[in-house]
Tab-separated table of C-alpha atoms in Angstrom:
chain	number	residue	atom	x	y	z
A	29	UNK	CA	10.919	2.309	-17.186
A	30	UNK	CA	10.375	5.770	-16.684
A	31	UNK	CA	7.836	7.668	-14.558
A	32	UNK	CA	4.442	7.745	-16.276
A	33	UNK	CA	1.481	9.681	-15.282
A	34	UNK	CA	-1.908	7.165	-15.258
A	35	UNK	CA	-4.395	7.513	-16.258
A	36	UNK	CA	-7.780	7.271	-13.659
A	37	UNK	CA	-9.765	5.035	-14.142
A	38	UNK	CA	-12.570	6.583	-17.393
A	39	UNK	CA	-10.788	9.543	-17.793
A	40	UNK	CA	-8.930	11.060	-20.514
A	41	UNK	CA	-5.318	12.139	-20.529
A	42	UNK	CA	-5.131	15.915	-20.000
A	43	UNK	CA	-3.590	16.450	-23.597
A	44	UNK	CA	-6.727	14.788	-24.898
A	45	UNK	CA	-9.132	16.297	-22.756
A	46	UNK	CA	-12.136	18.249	-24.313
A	47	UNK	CA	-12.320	21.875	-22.468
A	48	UNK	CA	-16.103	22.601	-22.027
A	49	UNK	CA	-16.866	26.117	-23.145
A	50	UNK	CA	-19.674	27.968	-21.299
A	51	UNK	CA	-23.000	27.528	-22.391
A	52	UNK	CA	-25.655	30.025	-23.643
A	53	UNK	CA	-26.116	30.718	-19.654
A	54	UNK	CA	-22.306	30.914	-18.799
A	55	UNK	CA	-20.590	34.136	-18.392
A	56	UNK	CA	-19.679	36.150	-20.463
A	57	UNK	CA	-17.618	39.219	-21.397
A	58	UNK	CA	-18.235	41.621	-24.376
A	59	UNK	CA	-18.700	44.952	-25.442
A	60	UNK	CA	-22.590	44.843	-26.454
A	61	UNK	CA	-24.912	43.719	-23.900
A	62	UNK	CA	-25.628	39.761	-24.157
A	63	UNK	CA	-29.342	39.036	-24.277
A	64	UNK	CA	-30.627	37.061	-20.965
A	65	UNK	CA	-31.015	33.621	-22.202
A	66	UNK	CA	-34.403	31.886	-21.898
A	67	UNK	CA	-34.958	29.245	-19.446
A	68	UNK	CA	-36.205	26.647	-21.842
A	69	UNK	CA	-32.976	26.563	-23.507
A	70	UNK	CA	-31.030	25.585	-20.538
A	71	UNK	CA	-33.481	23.519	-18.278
A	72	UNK	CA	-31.803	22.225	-15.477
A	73	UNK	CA	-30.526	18.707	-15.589
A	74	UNK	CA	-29.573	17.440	-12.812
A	75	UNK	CA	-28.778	14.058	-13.918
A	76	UNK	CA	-26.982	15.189	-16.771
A	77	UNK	CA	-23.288	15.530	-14.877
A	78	UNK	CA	-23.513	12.167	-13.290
A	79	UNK	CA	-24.264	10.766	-17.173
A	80	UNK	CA	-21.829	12.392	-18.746
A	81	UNK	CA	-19.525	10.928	-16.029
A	82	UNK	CA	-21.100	7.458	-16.332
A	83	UNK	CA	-20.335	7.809	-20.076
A	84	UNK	CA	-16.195	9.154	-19.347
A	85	UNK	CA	-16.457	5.506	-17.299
A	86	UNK	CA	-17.741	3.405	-19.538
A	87	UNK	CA	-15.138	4.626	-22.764
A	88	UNK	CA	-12.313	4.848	-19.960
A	89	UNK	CA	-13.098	1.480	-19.212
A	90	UNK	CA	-13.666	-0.137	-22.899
A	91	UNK	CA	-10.171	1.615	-23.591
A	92	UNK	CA	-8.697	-0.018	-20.620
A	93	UNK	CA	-9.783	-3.247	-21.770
A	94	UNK	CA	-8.690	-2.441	-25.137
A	95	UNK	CA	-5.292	-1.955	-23.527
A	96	UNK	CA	-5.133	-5.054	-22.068
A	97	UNK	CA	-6.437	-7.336	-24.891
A	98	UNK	CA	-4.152	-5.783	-27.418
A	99	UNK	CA	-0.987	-5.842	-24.779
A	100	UNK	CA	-0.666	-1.859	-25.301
A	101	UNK	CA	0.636	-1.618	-21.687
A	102	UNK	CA	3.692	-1.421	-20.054
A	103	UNK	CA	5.344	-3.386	-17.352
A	104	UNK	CA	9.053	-2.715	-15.680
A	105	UNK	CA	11.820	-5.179	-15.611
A	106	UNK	CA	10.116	-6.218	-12.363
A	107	UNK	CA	7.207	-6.849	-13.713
A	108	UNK	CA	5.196	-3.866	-12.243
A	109	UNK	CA	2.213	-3.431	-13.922
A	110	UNK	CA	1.299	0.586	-12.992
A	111	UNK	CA	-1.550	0.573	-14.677
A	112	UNK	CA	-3.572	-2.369	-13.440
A	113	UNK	CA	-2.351	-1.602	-9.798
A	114	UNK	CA	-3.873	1.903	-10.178
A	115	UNK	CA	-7.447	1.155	-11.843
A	116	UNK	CA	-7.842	-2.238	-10.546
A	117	UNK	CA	-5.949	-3.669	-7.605
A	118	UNK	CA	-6.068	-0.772	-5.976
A	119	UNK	CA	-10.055	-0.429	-6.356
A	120	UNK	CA	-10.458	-3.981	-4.934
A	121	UNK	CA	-8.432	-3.010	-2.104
A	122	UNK	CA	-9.646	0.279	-1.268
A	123	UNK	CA	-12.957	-0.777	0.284
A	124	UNK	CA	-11.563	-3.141	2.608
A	125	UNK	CA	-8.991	-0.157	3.680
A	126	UNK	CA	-11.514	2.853	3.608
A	127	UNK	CA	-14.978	0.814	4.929
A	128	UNK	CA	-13.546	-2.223	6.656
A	129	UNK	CA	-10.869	-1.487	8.300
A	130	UNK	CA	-11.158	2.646	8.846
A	131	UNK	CA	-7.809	3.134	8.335
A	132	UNK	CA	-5.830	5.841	9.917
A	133	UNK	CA	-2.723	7.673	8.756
A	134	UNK	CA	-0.177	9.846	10.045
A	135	UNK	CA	2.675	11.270	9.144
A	136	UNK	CA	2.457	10.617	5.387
A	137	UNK	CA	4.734	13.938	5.070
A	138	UNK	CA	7.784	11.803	6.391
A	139	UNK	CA	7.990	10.029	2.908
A	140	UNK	CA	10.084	12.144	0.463
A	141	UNK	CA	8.346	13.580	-2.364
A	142	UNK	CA	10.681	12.540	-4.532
A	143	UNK	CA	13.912	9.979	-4.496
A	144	UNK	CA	14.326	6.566	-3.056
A	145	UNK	CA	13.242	5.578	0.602
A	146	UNK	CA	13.119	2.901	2.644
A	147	UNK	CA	10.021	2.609	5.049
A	148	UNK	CA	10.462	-0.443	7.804
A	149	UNK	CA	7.038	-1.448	9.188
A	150	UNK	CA	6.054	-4.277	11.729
A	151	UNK	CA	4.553	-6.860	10.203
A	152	UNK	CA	1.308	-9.208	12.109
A	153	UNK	CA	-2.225	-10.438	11.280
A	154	UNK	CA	-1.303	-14.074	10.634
A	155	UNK	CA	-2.046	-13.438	7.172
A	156	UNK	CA	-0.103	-10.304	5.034
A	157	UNK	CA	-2.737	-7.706	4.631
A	158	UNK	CA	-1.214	-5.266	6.520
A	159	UNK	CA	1.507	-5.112	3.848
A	160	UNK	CA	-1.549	-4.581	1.075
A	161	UNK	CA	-3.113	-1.842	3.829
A	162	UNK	CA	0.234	-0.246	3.648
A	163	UNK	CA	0.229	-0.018	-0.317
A	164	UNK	CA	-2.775	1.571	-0.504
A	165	UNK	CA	-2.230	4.606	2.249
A	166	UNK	CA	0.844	5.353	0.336
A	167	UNK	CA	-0.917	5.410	-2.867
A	168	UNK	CA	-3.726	7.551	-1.958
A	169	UNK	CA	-2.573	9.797	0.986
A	170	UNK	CA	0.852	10.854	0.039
A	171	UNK	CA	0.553	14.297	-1.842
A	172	UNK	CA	3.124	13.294	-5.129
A	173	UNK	CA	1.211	10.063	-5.819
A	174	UNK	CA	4.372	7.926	-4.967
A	175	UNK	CA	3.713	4.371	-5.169
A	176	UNK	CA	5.070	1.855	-2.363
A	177	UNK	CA	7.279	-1.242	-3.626
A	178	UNK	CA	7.049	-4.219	-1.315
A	179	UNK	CA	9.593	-6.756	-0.438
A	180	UNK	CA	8.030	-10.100	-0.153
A	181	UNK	CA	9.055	-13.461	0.921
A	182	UNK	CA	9.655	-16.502	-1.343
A	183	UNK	CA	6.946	-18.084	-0.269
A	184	UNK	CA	4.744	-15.684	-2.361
A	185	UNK	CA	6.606	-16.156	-5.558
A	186	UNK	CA	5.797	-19.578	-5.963
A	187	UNK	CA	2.308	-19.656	-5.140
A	188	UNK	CA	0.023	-20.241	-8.443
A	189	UNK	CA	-2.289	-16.769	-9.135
A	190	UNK	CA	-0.098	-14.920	-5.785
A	191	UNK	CA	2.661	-15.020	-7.615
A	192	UNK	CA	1.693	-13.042	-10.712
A	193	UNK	CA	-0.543	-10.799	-8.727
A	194	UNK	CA	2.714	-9.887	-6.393
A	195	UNK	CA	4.544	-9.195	-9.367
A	196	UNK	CA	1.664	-6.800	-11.331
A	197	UNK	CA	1.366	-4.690	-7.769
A	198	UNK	CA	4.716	-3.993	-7.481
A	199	UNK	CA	6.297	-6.846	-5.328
A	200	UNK	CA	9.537	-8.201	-5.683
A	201	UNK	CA	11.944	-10.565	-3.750
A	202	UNK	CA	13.311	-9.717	-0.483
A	203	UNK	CA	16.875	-9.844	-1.415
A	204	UNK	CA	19.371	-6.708	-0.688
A	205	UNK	CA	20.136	-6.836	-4.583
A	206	UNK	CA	16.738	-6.113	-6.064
A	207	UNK	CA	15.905	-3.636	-3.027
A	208	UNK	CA	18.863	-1.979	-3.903
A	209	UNK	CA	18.070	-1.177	-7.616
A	210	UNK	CA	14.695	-0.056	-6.971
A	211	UNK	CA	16.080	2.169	-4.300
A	212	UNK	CA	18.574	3.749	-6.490
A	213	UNK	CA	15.912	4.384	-9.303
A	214	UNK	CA	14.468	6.846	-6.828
A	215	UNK	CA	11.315	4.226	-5.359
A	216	UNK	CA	10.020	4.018	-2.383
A	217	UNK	CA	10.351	0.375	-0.909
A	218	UNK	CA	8.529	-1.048	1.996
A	219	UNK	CA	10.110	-3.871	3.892
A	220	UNK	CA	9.055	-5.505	7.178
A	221	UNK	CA	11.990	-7.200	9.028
A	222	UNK	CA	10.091	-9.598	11.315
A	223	UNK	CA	9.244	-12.008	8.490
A	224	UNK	CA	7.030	-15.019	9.422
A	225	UNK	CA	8.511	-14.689	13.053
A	226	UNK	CA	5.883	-11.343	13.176
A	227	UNK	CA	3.135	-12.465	11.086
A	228	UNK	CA	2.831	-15.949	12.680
A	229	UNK	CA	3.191	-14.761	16.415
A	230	UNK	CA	0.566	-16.036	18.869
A	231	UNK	CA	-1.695	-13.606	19.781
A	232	UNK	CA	-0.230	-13.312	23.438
A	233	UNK	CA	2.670	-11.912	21.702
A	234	UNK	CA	0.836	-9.328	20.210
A	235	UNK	CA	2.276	-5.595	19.170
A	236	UNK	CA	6.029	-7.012	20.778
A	237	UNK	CA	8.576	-6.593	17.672
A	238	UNK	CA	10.506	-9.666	17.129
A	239	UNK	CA	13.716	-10.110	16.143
A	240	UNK	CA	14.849	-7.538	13.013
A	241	UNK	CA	17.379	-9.902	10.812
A	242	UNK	CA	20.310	-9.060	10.593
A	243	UNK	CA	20.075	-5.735	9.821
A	244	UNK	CA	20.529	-6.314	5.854
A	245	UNK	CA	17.680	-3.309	5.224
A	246	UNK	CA	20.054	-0.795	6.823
A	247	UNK	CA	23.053	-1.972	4.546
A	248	UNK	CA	21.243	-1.615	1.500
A	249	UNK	CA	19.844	1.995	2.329
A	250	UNK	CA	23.428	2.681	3.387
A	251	UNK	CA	24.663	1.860	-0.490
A	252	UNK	CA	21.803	3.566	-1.983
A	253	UNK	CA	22.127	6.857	0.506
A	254	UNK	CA	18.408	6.660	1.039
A	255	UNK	CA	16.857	7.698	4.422
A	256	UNK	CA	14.706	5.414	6.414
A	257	UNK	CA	11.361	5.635	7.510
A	258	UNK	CA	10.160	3.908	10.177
A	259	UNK	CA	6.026	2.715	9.721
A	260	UNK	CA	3.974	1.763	13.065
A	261	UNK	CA	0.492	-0.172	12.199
A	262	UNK	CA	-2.074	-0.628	14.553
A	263	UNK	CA	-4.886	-2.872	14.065
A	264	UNK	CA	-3.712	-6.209	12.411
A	265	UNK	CA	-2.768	-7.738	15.053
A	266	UNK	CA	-6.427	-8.643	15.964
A	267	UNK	CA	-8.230	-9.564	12.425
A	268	UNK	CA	-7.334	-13.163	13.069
A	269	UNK	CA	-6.146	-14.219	16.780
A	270	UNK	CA	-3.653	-17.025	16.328
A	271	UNK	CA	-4.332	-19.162	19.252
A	272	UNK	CA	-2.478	-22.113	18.063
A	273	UNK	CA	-0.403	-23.463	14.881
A	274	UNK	CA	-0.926	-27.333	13.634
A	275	UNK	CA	2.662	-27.610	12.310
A	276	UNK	CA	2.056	-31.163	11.119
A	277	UNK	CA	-0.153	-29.494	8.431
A	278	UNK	CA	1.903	-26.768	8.177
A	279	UNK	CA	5.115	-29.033	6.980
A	280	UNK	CA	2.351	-30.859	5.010
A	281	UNK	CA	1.677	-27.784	2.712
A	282	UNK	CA	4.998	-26.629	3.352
A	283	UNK	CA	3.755	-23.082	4.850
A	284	UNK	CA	5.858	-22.018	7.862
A	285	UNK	CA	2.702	-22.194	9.943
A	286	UNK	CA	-1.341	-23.154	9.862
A	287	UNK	CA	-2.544	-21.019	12.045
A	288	UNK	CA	-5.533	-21.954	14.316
A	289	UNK	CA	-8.269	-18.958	15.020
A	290	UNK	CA	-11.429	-19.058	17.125
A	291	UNK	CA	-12.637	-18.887	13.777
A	292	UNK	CA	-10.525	-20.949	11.575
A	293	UNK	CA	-10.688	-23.835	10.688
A	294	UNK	CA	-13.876	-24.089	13.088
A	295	UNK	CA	-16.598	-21.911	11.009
A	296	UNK	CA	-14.875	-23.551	7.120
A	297	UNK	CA	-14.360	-20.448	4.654
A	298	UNK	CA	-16.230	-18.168	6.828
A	299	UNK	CA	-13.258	-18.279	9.481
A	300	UNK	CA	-11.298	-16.490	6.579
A	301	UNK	CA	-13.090	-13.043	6.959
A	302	UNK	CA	-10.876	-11.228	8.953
A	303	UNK	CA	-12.695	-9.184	12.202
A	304	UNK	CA	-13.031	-5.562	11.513
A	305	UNK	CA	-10.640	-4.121	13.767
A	306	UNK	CA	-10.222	-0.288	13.353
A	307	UNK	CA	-6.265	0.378	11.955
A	308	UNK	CA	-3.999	3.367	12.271
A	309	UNK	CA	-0.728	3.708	10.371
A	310	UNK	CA	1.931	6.387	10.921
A	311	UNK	CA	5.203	7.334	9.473
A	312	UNK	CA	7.992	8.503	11.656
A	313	UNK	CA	10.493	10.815	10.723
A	314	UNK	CA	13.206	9.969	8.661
A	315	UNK	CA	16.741	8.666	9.521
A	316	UNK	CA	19.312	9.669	7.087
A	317	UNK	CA	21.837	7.940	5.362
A	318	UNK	CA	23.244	9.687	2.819
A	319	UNK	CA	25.675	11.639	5.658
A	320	UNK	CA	27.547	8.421	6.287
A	321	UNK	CA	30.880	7.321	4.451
A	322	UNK	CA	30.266	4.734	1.371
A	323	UNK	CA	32.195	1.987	3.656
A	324	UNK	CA	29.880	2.664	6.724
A	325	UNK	CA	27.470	-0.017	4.655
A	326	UNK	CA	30.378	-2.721	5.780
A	327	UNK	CA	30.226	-1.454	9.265
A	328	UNK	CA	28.536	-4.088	11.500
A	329	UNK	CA	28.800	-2.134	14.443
A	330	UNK	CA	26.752	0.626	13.034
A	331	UNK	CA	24.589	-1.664	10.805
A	332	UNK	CA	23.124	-2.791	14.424
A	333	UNK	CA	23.024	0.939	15.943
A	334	UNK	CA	20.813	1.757	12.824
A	335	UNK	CA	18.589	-1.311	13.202
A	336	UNK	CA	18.282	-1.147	17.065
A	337	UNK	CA	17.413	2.375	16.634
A	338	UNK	CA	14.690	2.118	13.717
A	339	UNK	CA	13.226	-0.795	15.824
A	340	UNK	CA	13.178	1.206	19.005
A	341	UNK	CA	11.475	3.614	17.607
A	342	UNK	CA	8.458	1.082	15.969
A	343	UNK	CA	7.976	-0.118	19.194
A	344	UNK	CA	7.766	3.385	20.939
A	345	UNK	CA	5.075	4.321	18.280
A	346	UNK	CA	3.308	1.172	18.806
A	347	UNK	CA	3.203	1.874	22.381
A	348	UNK	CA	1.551	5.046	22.597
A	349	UNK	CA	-0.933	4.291	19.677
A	350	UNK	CA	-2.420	1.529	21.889
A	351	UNK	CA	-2.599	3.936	24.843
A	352	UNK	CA	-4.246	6.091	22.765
A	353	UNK	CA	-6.382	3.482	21.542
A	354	UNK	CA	-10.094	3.736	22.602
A	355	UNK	CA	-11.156	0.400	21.357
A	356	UNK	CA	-9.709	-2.550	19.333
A	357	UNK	CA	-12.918	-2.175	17.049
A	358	UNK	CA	-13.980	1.350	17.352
């Protein structure tokens, strides 16, 4: 599908947007002098800006649902929905990012403004929301708008209501072949090695990378000559403290883990609200690929270089982000 500008949410497309023309008290240039307007003609109306925009939002958002009811939207052969991850996933998320968790980025420059990428974050939190953290600093911070496609594991694909929700935002299967065509379509694609051996780590193990695969991430920016950019994120690690795992109702459910919080499953549904740990993300610089020979992808020597050294490099960053850490809340 090609690149399509969206929409915001209740506004109108620029080739349909109405240019106001200055009012009886705008300026205005001619050769006979204008007559000073009187003041009852243009009282001041404060309110009036904020209706008018209250009005854009309302028709923006009776069009939107329009859109949706008549199927007069488009999806990739992913099954991106662009679209409802702009006006709507991305509003439900953005509170929790901007208010919540205070998120802080750096180094959004190091993703390319245009063409593929590959950025290769840690991954923690017991639960994947700093995955859905990530999304949304890429979406709003990054000057060109890009948008951040996530690999995900199975397991998400074949929950009920997950699954489709995955699929809307962007999300696709962690497998080299799918990563591979996004890449070479010019997307950038977020991946996070560590799996459920990062996410599910006890707490004690906290902000130590665990093992990185078997490198498969650097093979497939190899073929698609796409550099890599390595992502540090500080903050998940404490919004729910794994202190122990009952695998018997893990295997039960068939979840890799159940993860046991002071919270959860102690305090029911309330143990789900995640503590409101302050978060900083930044992007390192990028390693290049495109320099290397197209059989360097079959190299195993160098596909563990490549990985050692993007991993290396997460954990430096994670490092000195904790020493520069004031508080885990603050």
């Amino acid at each position: 599908m090609a690149d399509a500008k969206v929409i915001p949410f209740g506004e109108e497309p620029r080739s349909r947007r109405k240019v106001k023309r200055p009012g009886r008290g705008g300026r205005r240039t001619a050769l006979a002098p204008v007559p000073e307007p009187r003041r009852q003609e243009a009282p001041e109306q404060p309110s009036g800006a904020a209706g008018a925009s209250l009005e854009q939002r309302i028709a923006g958002g009776l069009r939107f649902l329009r859109r949706r009811l008549t199927g007069e939207y488009e999806v990739d052969d992913f099954g991106y929905d662009e679209e409802l991850t702009d006006q709507v996933l991305m509003s439900v998320l953005r509170p929790l990012y901007e208010k919540y968790f205070r998120v802080e980025v750096k180094g959004i420059e190091n993703i390319p403004a245009d063409g593929g990428a590959l950025i290769v974050a840690n991954h923690s939190g017991t639960l994947p929301l700093d995955g859905l953290m990530l999304q949304v600093a890429v979406h709003d911070h990054h000057p060109a708008g890009r948008h951040l496609r996530l690999l995900a594991a199975d397991l998400v694909f074949v929950l009920p209501v997950i699954n489709e929700l995955a699929r809307k935002a962007g999300h696709t299967l962690a497998c080299a072949e799918d990563a591979q065509r996004l890449l070479e379509r010019g997307e950038v694609v977020g991946v996070m090695p560590e799996g459920f051996k990062g996410i599910g780590k006890p707490f004690g193990d906290r902000y130590k990378l665990q093992r990185f695969g078997r490198g498969g991430f650097v093979s497939t920016a190899l073929r698609a000559g796409v550099p890599i950019v390595p992502c540090s994120i500080v903050g998940a690690e404490e919004i729910y403290p794994k202190i122990g795992d009952a695998k018997t109702v893990a295997r039960l459910l068939g979840f890799p883990y159940f993860p046991l919080t002071p919270t959860f499953p102690w305090f029911g549904p309330l143990g789900l609200v995640p503590l409101p740990t302050k978060w900083t993300i930044q992007f390192g610089e990028p390693i290049p690929t495109d320099g290397y020979p197209a059989e360097a992808a079959d190299d195993p020597m160098l596909m563990f270089n490549l990985t050692d050294q993007v991993r290396e490099t997460i954990q430096h960053t994670l490092y000195k982000l904790l020493v520069q850490r004031r508080s885990v809340f603050f």
